[in-house]
Coordinates of C-alpha atoms and ligand atoms in Angstrom, one line a residue:
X10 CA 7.4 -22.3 -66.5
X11 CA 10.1 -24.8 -66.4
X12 CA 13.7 -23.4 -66.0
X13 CA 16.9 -25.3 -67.2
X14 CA 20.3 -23.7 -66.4
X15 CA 22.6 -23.1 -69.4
X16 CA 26.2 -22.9 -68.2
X17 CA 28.6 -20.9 -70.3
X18 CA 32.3 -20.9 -70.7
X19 CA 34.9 -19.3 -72.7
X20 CA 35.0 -20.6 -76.5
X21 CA 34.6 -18.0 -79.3
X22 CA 31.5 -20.0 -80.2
X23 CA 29.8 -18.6 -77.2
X24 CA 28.0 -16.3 -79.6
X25 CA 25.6 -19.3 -80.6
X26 CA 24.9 -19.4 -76.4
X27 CA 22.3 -16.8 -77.7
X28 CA 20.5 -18.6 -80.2
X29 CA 20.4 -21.8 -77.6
X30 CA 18.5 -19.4 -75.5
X31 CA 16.0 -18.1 -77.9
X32 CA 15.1 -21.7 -79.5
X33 CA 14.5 -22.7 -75.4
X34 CA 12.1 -19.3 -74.4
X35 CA 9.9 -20.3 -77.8
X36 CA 9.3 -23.5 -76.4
X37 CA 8.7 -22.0 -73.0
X38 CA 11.2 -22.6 -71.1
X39 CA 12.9 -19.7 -68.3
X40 CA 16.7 -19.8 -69.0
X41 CA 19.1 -19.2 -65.8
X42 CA 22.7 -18.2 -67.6
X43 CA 25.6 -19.3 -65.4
X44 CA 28.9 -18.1 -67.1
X45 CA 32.6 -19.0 -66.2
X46 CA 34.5 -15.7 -65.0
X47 CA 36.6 -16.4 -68.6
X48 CA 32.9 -16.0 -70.5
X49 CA 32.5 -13.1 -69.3
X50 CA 35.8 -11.6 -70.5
X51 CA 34.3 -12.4 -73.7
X52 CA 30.8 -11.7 -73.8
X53 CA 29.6 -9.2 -71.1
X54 CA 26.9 -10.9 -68.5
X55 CA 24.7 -7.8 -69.4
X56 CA 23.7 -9.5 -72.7
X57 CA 22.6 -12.8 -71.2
X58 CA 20.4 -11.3 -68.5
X59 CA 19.0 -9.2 -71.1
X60 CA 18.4 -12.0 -73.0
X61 CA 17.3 -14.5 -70.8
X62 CA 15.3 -12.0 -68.6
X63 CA 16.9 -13.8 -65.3
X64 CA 20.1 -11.6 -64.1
X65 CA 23.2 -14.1 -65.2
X66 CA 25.2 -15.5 -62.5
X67 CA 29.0 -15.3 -63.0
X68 CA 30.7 -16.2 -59.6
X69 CA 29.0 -14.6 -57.0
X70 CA 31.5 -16.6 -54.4
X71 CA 33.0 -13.5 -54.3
X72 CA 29.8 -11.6 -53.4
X73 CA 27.8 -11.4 -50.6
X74 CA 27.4 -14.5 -48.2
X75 CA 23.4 -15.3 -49.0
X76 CA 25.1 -15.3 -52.2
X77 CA 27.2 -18.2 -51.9
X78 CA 24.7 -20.9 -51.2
X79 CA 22.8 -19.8 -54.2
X80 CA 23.8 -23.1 -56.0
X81 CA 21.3 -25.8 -53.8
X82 CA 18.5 -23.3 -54.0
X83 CA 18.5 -22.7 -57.9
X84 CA 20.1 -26.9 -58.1
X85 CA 16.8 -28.0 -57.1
X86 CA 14.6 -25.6 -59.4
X87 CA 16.1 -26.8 -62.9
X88 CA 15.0 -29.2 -65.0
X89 CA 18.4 -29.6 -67.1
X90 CA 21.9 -28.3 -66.9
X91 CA 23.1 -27.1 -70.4
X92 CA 26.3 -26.5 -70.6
X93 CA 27.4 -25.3 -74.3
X94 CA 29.7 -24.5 -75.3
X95 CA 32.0 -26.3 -73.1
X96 CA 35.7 -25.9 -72.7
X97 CA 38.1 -28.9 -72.1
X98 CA 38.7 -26.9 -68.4
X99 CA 35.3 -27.2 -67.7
X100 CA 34.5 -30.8 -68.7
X101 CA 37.8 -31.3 -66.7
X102 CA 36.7 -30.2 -63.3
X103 CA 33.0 -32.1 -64.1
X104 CA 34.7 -35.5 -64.5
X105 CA 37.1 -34.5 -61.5
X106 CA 34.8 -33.0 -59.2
X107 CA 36.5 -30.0 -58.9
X108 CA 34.0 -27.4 -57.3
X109 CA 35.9 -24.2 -57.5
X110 CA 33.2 -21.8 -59.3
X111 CA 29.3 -21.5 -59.3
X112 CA 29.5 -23.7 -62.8
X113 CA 31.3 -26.4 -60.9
X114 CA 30.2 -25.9 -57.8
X115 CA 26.3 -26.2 -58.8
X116 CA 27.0 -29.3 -61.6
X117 CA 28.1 -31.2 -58.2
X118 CA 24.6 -30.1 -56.6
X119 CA 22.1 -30.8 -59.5
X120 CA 20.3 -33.9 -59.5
X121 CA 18.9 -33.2 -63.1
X122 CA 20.1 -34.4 -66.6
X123 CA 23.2 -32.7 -67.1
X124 CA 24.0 -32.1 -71.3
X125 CA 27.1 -31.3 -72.0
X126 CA 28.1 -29.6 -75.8
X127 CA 32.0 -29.3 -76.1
X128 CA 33.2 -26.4 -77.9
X129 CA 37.6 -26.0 -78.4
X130 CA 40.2 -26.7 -80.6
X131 CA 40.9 -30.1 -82.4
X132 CA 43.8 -31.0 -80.7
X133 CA 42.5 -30.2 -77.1
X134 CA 39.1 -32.2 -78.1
X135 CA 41.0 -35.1 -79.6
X136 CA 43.5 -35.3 -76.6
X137 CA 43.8 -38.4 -74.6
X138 CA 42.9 -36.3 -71.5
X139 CA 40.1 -34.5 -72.7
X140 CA 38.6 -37.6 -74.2
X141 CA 39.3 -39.8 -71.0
X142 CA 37.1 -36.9 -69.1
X143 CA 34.1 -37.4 -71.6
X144 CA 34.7 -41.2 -71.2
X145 CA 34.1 -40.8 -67.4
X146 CA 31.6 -38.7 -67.0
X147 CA 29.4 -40.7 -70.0
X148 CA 30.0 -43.0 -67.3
X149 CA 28.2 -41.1 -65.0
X150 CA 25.5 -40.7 -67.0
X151 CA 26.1 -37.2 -68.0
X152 CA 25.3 -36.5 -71.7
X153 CA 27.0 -35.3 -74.8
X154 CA 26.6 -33.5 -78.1
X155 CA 29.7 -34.7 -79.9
X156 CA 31.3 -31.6 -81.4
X157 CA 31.4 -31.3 -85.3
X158 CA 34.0 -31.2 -88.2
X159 CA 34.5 -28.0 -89.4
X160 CA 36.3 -24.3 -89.5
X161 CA 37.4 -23.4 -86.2
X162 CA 38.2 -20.4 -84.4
X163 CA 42.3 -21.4 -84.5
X164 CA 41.6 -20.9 -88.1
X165 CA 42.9 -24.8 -88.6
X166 CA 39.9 -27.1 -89.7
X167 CA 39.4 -30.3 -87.8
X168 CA 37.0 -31.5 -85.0
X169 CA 35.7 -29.3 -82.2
X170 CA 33.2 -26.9 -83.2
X171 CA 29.8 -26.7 -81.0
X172 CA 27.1 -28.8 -82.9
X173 CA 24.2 -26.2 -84.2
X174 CA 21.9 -24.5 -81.5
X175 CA 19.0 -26.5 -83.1
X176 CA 20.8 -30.4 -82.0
X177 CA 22.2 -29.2 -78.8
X178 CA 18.4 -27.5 -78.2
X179 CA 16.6 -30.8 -79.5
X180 CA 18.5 -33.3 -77.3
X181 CA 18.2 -31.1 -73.8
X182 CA 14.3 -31.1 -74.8
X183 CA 14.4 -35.1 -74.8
X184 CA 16.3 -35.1 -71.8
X185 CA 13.8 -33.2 -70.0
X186 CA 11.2 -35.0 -71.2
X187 CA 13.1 -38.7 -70.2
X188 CA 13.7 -37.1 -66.9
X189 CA 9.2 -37.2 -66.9
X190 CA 8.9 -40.7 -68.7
X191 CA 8.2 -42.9 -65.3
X192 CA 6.2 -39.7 -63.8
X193 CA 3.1 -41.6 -62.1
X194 CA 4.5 -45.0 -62.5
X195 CA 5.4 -46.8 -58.9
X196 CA 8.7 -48.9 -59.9
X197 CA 9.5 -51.9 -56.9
X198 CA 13.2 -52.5 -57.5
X199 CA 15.1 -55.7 -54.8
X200 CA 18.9 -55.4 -55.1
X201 CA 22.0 -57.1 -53.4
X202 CA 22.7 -60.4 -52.0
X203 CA 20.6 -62.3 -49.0
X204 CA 21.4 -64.3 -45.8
X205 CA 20.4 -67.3 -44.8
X206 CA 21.6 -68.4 -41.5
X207 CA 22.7 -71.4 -40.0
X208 CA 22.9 -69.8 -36.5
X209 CA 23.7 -66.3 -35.6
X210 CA 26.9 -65.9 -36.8
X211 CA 27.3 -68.4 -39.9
X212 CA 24.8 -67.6 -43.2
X213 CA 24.8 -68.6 -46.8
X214 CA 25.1 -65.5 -49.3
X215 CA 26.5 -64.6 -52.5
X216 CA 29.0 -62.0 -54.1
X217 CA 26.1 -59.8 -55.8
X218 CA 27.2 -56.2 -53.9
X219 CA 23.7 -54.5 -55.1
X220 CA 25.4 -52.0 -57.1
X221 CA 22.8 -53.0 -60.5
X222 CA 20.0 -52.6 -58.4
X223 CA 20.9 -49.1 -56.6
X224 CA 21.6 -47.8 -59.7
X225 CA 18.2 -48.9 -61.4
X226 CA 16.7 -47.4 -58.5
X227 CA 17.9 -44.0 -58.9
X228 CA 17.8 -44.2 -62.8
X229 CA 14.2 -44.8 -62.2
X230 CA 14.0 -41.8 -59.6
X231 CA 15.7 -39.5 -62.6
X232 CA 12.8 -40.2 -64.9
X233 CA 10.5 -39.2 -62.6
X234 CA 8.8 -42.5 -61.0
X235 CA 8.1 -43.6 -57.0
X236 CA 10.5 -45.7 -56.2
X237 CA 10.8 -48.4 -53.7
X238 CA 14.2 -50.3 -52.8
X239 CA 13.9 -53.4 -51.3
X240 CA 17.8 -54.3 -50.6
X241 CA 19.8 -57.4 -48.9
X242 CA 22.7 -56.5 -47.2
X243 CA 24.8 -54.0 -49.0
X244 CA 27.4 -51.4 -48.3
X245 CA 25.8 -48.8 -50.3
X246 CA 23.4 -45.6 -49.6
X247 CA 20.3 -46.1 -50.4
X248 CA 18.8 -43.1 -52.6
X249 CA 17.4 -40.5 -50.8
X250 CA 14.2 -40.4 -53.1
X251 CA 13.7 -44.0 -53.0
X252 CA 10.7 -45.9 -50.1
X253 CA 13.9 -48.1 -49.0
X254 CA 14.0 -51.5 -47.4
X255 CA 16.5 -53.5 -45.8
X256 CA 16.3 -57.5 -45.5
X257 CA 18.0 -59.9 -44.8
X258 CA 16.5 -63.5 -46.3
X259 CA 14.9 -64.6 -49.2
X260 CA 11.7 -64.9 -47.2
X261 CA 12.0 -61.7 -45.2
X262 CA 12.5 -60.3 -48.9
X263 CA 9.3 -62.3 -50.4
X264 CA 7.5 -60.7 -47.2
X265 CA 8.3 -57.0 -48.1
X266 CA 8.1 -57.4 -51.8
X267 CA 4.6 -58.8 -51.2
X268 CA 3.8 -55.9 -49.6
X269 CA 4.5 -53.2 -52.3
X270 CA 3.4 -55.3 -55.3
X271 CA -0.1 -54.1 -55.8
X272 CA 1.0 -50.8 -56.1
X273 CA 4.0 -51.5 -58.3
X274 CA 4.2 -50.8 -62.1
X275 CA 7.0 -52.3 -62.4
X276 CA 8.9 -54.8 -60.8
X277 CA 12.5 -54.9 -61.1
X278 CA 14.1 -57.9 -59.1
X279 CA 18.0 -57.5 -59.1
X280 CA 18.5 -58.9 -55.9
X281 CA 20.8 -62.0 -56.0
X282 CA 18.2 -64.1 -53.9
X283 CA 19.5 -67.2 -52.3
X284 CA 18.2 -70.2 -54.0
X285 CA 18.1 -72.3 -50.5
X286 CA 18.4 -71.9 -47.0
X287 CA 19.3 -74.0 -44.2
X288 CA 16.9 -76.5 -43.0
X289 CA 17.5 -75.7 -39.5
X290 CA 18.8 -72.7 -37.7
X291 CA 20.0 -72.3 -34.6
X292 CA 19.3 -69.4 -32.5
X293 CA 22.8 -70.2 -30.5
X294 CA 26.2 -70.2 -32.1
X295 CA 26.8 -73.9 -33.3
X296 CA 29.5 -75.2 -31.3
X297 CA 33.0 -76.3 -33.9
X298 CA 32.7 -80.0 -32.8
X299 CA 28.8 -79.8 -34.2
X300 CA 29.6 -78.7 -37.6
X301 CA 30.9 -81.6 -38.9
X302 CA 28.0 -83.0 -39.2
X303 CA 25.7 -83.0 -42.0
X304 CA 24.1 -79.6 -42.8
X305 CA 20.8 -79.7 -45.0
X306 CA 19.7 -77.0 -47.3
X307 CA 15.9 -76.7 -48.9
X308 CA 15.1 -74.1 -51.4
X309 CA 14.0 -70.7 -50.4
X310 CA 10.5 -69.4 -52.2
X311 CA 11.1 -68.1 -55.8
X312 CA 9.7 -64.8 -55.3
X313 CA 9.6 -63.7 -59.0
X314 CA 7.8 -67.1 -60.0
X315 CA 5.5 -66.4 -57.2
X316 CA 4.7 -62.6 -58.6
X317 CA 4.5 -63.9 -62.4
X318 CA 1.4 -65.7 -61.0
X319 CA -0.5 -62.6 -60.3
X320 CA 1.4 -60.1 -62.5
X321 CA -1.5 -59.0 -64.8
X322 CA -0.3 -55.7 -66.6
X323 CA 2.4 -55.5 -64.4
X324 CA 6.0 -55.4 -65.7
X325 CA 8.1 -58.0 -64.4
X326 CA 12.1 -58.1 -65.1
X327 CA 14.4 -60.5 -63.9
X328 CA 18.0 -61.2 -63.3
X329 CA 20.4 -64.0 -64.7
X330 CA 23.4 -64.4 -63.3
X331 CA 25.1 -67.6 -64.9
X332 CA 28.2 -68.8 -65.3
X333 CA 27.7 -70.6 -69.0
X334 CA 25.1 -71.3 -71.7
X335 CA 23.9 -67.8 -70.1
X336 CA 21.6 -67.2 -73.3
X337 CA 20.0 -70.8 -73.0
X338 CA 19.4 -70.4 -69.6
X339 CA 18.5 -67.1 -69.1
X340 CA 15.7 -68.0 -72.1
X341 CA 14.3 -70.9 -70.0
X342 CA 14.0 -68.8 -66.7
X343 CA 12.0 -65.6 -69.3
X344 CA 9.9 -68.2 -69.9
X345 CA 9.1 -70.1 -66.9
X346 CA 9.0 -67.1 -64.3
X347 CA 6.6 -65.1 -67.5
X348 CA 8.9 -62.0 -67.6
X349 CA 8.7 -59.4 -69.8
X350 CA 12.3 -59.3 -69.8
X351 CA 15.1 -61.1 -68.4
X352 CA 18.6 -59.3 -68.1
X353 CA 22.0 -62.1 -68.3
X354 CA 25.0 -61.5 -67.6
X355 CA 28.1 -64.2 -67.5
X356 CA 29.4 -64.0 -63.7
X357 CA 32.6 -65.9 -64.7
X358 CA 34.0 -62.5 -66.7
X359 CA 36.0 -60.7 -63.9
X360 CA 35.6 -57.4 -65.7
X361 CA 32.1 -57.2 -65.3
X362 CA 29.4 -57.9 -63.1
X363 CA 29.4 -59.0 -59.3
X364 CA 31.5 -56.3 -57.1
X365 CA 31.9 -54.5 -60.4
X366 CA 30.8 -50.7 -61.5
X367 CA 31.1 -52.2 -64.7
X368 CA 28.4 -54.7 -66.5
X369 CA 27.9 -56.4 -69.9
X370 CA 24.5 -57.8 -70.3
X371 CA 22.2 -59.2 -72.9
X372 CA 18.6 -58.2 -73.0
X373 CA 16.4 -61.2 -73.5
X374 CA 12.2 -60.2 -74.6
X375 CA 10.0 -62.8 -74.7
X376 CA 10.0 -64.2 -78.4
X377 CA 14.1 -64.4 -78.0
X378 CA 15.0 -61.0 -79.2
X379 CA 18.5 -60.1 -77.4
X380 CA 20.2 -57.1 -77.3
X381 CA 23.7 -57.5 -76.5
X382 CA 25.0 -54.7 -74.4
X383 CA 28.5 -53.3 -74.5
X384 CA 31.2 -53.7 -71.2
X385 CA 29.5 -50.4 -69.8
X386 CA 28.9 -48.6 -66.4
X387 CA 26.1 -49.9 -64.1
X388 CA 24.4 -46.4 -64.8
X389 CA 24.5 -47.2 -68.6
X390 CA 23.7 -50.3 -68.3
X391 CA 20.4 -49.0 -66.1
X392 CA 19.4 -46.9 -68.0
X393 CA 19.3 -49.2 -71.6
X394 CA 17.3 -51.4 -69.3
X395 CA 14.6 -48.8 -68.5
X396 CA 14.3 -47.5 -72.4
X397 CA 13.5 -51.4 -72.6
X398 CA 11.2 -51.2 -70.0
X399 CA 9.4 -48.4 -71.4
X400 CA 9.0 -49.6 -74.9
X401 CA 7.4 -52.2 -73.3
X402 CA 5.1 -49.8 -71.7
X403 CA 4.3 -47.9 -74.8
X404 CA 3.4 -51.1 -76.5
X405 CA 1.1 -52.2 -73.5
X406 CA -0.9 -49.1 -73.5
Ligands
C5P4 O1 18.3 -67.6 -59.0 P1 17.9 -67.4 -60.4 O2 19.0 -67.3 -61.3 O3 16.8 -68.2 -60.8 O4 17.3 -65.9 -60.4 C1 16.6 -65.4 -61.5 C2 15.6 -64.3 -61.1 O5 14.7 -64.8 -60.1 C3 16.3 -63.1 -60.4 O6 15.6 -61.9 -60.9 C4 16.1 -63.2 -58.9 O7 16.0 -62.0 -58.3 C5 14.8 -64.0 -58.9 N1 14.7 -65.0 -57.7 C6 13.7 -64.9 -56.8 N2 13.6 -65.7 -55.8 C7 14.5 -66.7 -55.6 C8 15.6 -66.8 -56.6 C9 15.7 -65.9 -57.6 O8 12.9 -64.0 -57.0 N3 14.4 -67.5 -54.6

């Protein structure tokens, strides 16, 4: 049975906590209550682990020392982390990182869909603070249910009461089930910049840091698929999860792409390849009198065009990364490399893009649909780009 973890805090809607549980255990699911120490001044722990058959956990840092690693054990088990209703404390240490409970401690171990349902007073929901902490950790890719209008607890009547058990119960069930939606499919993802050298200390790159492809990668690992990483340099960690690679050029990149593509579902080429190379290298440093003569560049194999050739059912995306007519262009390169989609972003805005945890793309399909993104997170933006990718896959089946 799968077993999501329902994290409880101290709002008087905590009653409704109850129903969440029920609506879960009659679609099968195990429920593993974690309450804040404050919940359980309201509600007595005895009732959830009655409830939820599973003894709930309220802060057993002050128990014995097994005890206290409890939260990787039972992080790795769950499917989701519920947390409803949710305080403007809790949602506070979440976008913090403040690990000071087994709540907070274990949202900072999960590697599951976290939901989050707030629960509190108008004025503490509407607060610049509180709001700010939902802003950053959308940006993280947690998930919301957006409180409703209505008669609070405060007796005042405003924003801030939990949504119904049946909406909060309904979204965590699609979360779990996008958590499954790439189970199966083998997903080949190229990120970051490459190096092509002139000798070995001089080479030709660009200023893509791989951040868009890392975090495709591990959006792709979250719904469930075998990922494999093929990166340029980049300063980031590779995903645990993910087959990873490391590169250097455009051919050393066209080499190890090669290699995984039969087994790929989808192909995902972030990677700011370089379009040429230096004609000759040297394999000793060239000496400063040399330089000034003339250096000649040739083009380095287009990897994608080369993989459109043989794609079959395969999904191919591609990156554009142009500094104007970015629509125009990005449309000619959908079409001439036989994507299936073709992500553009404008590298000229300095809020966005290269370097940036930020991104603001526009989704180009073959037939010229676009969707035009918002400025979001490189999470948010990877994740609109694999719903894409699987109504694309829907439609091929
Ligand atoms: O460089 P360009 O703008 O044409 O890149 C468009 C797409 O083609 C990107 O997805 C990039 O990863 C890929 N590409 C490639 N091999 C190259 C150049 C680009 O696969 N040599």
């Amino acid at each position: 049975m799968t077993l999501i973890a329902l994290g409880v805090s101290s709002s008087i809607s905590i009653y409704k906590s109850c129903e969440i549980i029920r609506r879960f255990q009659e679609k099968d699911f195990q429920v593993q209550v974690i309450m804040t120490k404050n919940a359980s001044r309201l509600i007595s722990p005895l009732l959830f682990s009655a409830l939820s058959g599973r003894e709930a956990i309220v802060d057993p840092f002050e128990g014995q020392q097994s005890e206290r690693i409890a939260h990787v054990a039972l992080a790795k088990e769950v499917a989701l982390l519920l947390v409803a209703p949710a305080t403007a404390n809790v949602i506070g240490k979440f976008a913090s990182g403040v690990a000071d409970d087994f709540l907070s401690t274990f949202y900072t171990a999960v590697n599951c869909p976290v939901l989050i349902a707030p629960a509190m007073n108008e004025a503490m929901y509407l607060h610049r603070q509180t709001q700010q902490n939902i802003r950053r950790l959308k940006g993280l890719g947690v998930r919301f249910v957006e409180p409703e209008r209505g008669y609070l607890a405060c007796k005042d009547t405003g924003w801030g009461r939990l949504a119904p058990p049946e909406r909060i119960v309904d979204e965590g069930l699609r979360l779990i089930k996008k958590s499954r939606s790439l189970k199966g499919k083998t997903v080949l993802v190229t990120a970051g910049p490459t190096r092509e050298f002139l000798d070995p200390v001089r080479f030709l790159t660009n200023r893509s840091s791989g951040k868009m492809g890392y975090e495709l990668a591990e959006e792709a690992i979250r719904r469930g698929a075998d990922v494999i990483l093929v990166s340029g340099p980049s300063p980031l960690f590779p995903p645990q999860e993910a087959k990873f690679s490391q590169v250097q050029t455009a051919e050393e990149m066209e080499k190890e792409v090669s290699k995984h593509f039969t087994k790929a579902d989808i192909i995902i080429m972030a990677a700011a390849v370089s379009d040429f190379k230096f004609a000759e290298a040297s394999s000793k440093k060239i000496k400063k009198e040399k330089l000034g003569e003339k250096i000649s560049i040739v083009p380095t194999p287009d990897i994608l065009l080369k993989l459109s050739r043989k794609k079959g059912s395969k999904v191919l995306v591609g990156f554009a990364a142009e500094t104007e007519n970015v629509a125009e262009n990005a449309v000619k390169k959908l079409k001439a490399k036989n994507l299936d989609m073709i992500v553009a972003n404008n590298v000229l805005d300095e809020r966005v893009g290269f370097e940036s945890d930020f991104n603001q793309v526009s989704i180009i399909l073959p037939g010229g649909r676009a969707i035009r993104s918002e400025k979001m997170t490189k999470i948010e933006i990877s994740q609109l780009i694999l719903d894409k990718i699987e109504e694309i896959i829907g439609k091929k089946c």
